Amino acid sequence: MPDVIKVGVVAYDPKVVTIWEGIKDYFTANRIAMDFVLFSNYDAQVDALLDGWIDIAWNTNLAYVKVHRRTDGRCGVLAMRDTDVGFTSKIIAGAETGIESIRDLKGKRFALGSRDSGQAAILPAYFLKQNGIDPAKDLTTIRFDLDVGKHGDTGTSEVEVLNAVTTGEAHAGAIGDQYWARALAENVVHSSKVRPIWTSPGYCHCNFTVRAKEDEQRFTRWTDVLLAMDYNKPADRKIMDMEGLKRWIRPQMDGYRALFEAVDDLQFFN
Amino acid sequence: MTFNSSTSIDAQNLSAADGLLVLITRALDKLKPGEVLEIVSDNPSLEHDLPAWSRLMAHRWLGTIPKDGRRSHRIEKGSVLRVLIDRELDWGQRAGIKDGRFDTRDWLLGHAAQIRERAEPSDGFAPRGAAVERGSPDFSFDVLDRNQAWSESAAEFYEQATAGHWDGSRDIPWSALRPLDEELERAICQLMTFLAENEYSALYVPAKWIARIHPHFAETVLFLSTQVRDEARHIEVFVKRALANGGGLQFSSASTQASLKSLLDQEDFIQASFLLSVLGEGTFLDLLRYIEAHAPEPVTREIARRTRIDETRHVHFALDHIRHALRSDGTLKAKLHQAITDRASLLSGVKGLNPLVEESLVILAAGGLSSGRLPSGMKARRQLYETMHENRIRRLISIGFPDREAEDLSELHTPNFM
Ligand SMILES: [Fe+2]
Ligand SMILES: [Fe+2]
């Protein structure tokens, strides 16, 4: 391992600094020298990983796919959050639109999140196509291209999609299930105006990406210490609540297949 | 696939956005990790909503199956604790309500009845008996020991205090004031000025300690807050009396201020309480009785009477508190002795009471400045000082000081009374 392990993190919100100062303290307490490097967008972070400026990148699924492509599949993955597995996208529809299934979407106004958001744009568009609706031909799409470069991390575009469907600006739209579950729990969903009609197959979201498979071994100790973080310990809980997980887990790589297919199908990197 | 449900709830058509998640959360709270909750529902959105929510909350989503024309959703409770507490919550004990009254003395129920030898800094502002989440911050309260802060009778004195509150604007017969002989009015205004400044110390000293005593000793804190409230009213009526009859606020002496400052500067709760309440407020009881006895009009008389009743409570609370502390701490008596001696040497420059106050005491008792009545005023004041000294000794003996020591200590008490 290098003297100080450098982890790249995209600063999508000021709280990222608080979270990562906490994680750094946690590693220090476990006698691992770690520091974090902030990036304003995932493209810059991916470049920095490939150039060796950082050792580990805390990547979205889209950033991971990009690294995978650029390393010809030689990159490795160390860990992910429990909440990064079984992630889904939802299609929500206005309650009065009569839309009950994907078929009913034809010819409708459809809201999508930021163009680089896996959960609110890329994967929903791909899944719709798989189910016989080509967004380019069959829908009038309304795109909320907010915070581009941050791969939908800020969630602002999903807020706009929910608003658009609630107000009727769009007949239906796509959002990630994490935002949907939060919106339900936080009492911001009007059940008389909007309801979910479809849930995508599960896929994986973020992970800690390393340049090469061999690095998975090089960073074993870092990964083991990360995985030992305990939600039932107050200090750990503070960090985990902010980062949105209850447990760090080993990577589950089959959850990325859909996104690989989606970026090919949509020719996203071309 | 077969499910083995531990509990089932019928959610009818309730949607996740309209309260179903609260219903589910409360139902899951009653289960152990690994147990399964079944939600039977007619709402078609749930098969989209519940998997997302379960994932977010780290429960395991087991899926949806049809059931009698409806849908049955299953969630397996996850292992993370929703709240980091280490014990069961109290439940099932009712308080004894007598004649419609819930007396504070009867609130010692369940965990609220467990008075610790030393309070836990991280219990912070949680009421005694609440289950406090692990990871709560340490508060900087510095009176943490039961021996310092707990008093068996605080709840009783607290009840007396709340029942005895009065209104300084309305409960004093203000309209009965008539113009007085100028010298007599001036003497009363001077005494009121002196009383008010003393009352400020009687307000600020307990107020300072409220902020430093751990809330675990709630009864003490609640009682002290009534004391603060009482002293606010005392300041109010003394200042009002000085202003009400065409006189005004008079002199405040450097020696009085020095004496009062030394009370506020005390850094030990029991010692502060001893000096302020047992010795200071105790001495004030005789002063107020004197003013009541010699007041030339009903307003001053009523003010002295009402404030004295409050002061009696403050003195008795402190006597009781310190008597208990002395019983459990063998070193405390020497410390209290030392506190009086230290204060006396600190105040060695204070040779006597503010002379204007001393004269006012004579004029009040004499009913004015007429040469014929001054001797009786002088006699009354001499008598007052003797009574103050005797009663201080009596109080010191009552908390456990030997006669001889009590007499010495009373003599060392500040000539400022408070
Ligand atoms: Fe008072
Ligand atoms: Fe008092």
Tab-separated table of C-alpha atoms in Angstrom, chain A residues 83 85-87 90 177 180-182 184 189 191 195-199 231-232 234 237 246, chain B residues 15-18 21 45 48-49 52-53 55-58 79-82 84 133-135:
chain	number	residue	atom	x	y	z
A	83	THR	CA	-27.919	0.505	-0.518
A	85	VAL	CA	-27.358	-3.241	-4.394
A	86	GLY	CA	-30.826	-3.799	-5.749
A	87	PHE	CA	-31.182	-0.168	-6.723
A	90	LYS	CA	-39.306	3.802	-10.944
A	177	ASP	CA	-36.027	4.375	-5.897
A	180	TRP	CA	-38.723	7.865	-4.125
A	181	ALA	CA	-38.439	6.068	-0.768
A	182	ARG	CA	-37.086	9.231	0.869
A	184	LEU	CA	-42.440	8.900	0.709
A	189	VAL	CA	-45.463	12.742	-2.164
A	191	SER	CA	-50.662	10.170	-3.312
A	195	ARG	CA	-48.199	7.041	-8.152
A	196	PRO	CA	-45.588	4.488	-9.205
A	197	ILE	CA	-46.541	2.260	-12.116
A	198	TRP	CA	-43.380	0.354	-12.879
A	199	THR	CA	-40.184	-0.752	-11.153
A	231	TYR	CA	-23.945	1.202	12.352
A	232	ASN	CA	-24.636	0.286	15.965
A	234	PRO	CA	-22.603	6.064	17.526
A	237	ARG	CA	-23.545	5.786	12.609
A	246	LYS	CA	-26.234	0.815	7.157
B	15	SER	CA	-50.823	4.482	0.670
B	16	ALA	CA	-47.169	4.665	1.660
B	17	ALA	CA	-47.281	8.435	1.319
B	18	ASP	CA	-50.242	8.773	3.666
B	21	LEU	CA	-44.830	3.728	6.573
B	45	SER	CA	-48.616	1.119	-5.466
B	48	HIS	CA	-43.300	-0.441	-5.983
B	49	ASP	CA	-43.058	1.548	-2.756
B	52	ALA	CA	-37.550	0.757	-2.167
B	53	TRP	CA	-38.343	1.710	1.400
B	55	ARG	CA	-33.859	-1.304	1.022
B	56	LEU	CA	-33.375	2.193	2.395
B	57	MET	CA	-34.194	1.038	5.930
B	58	ALA	CA	-32.057	-2.119	5.666
B	79	SER	CA	-30.698	-6.178	12.338
B	80	VAL	CA	-29.783	-2.518	12.660
B	81	LEU	CA	-31.039	-0.730	15.732
B	82	ARG	CA	-33.305	2.182	14.904
B	84	LEU	CA	-29.132	3.173	20.048
B	133	GLU	CA	-29.395	7.237	22.911
B	134	ARG	CA	-25.772	6.160	22.905
B	135	GLY	CA	-23.592	8.783	21.301
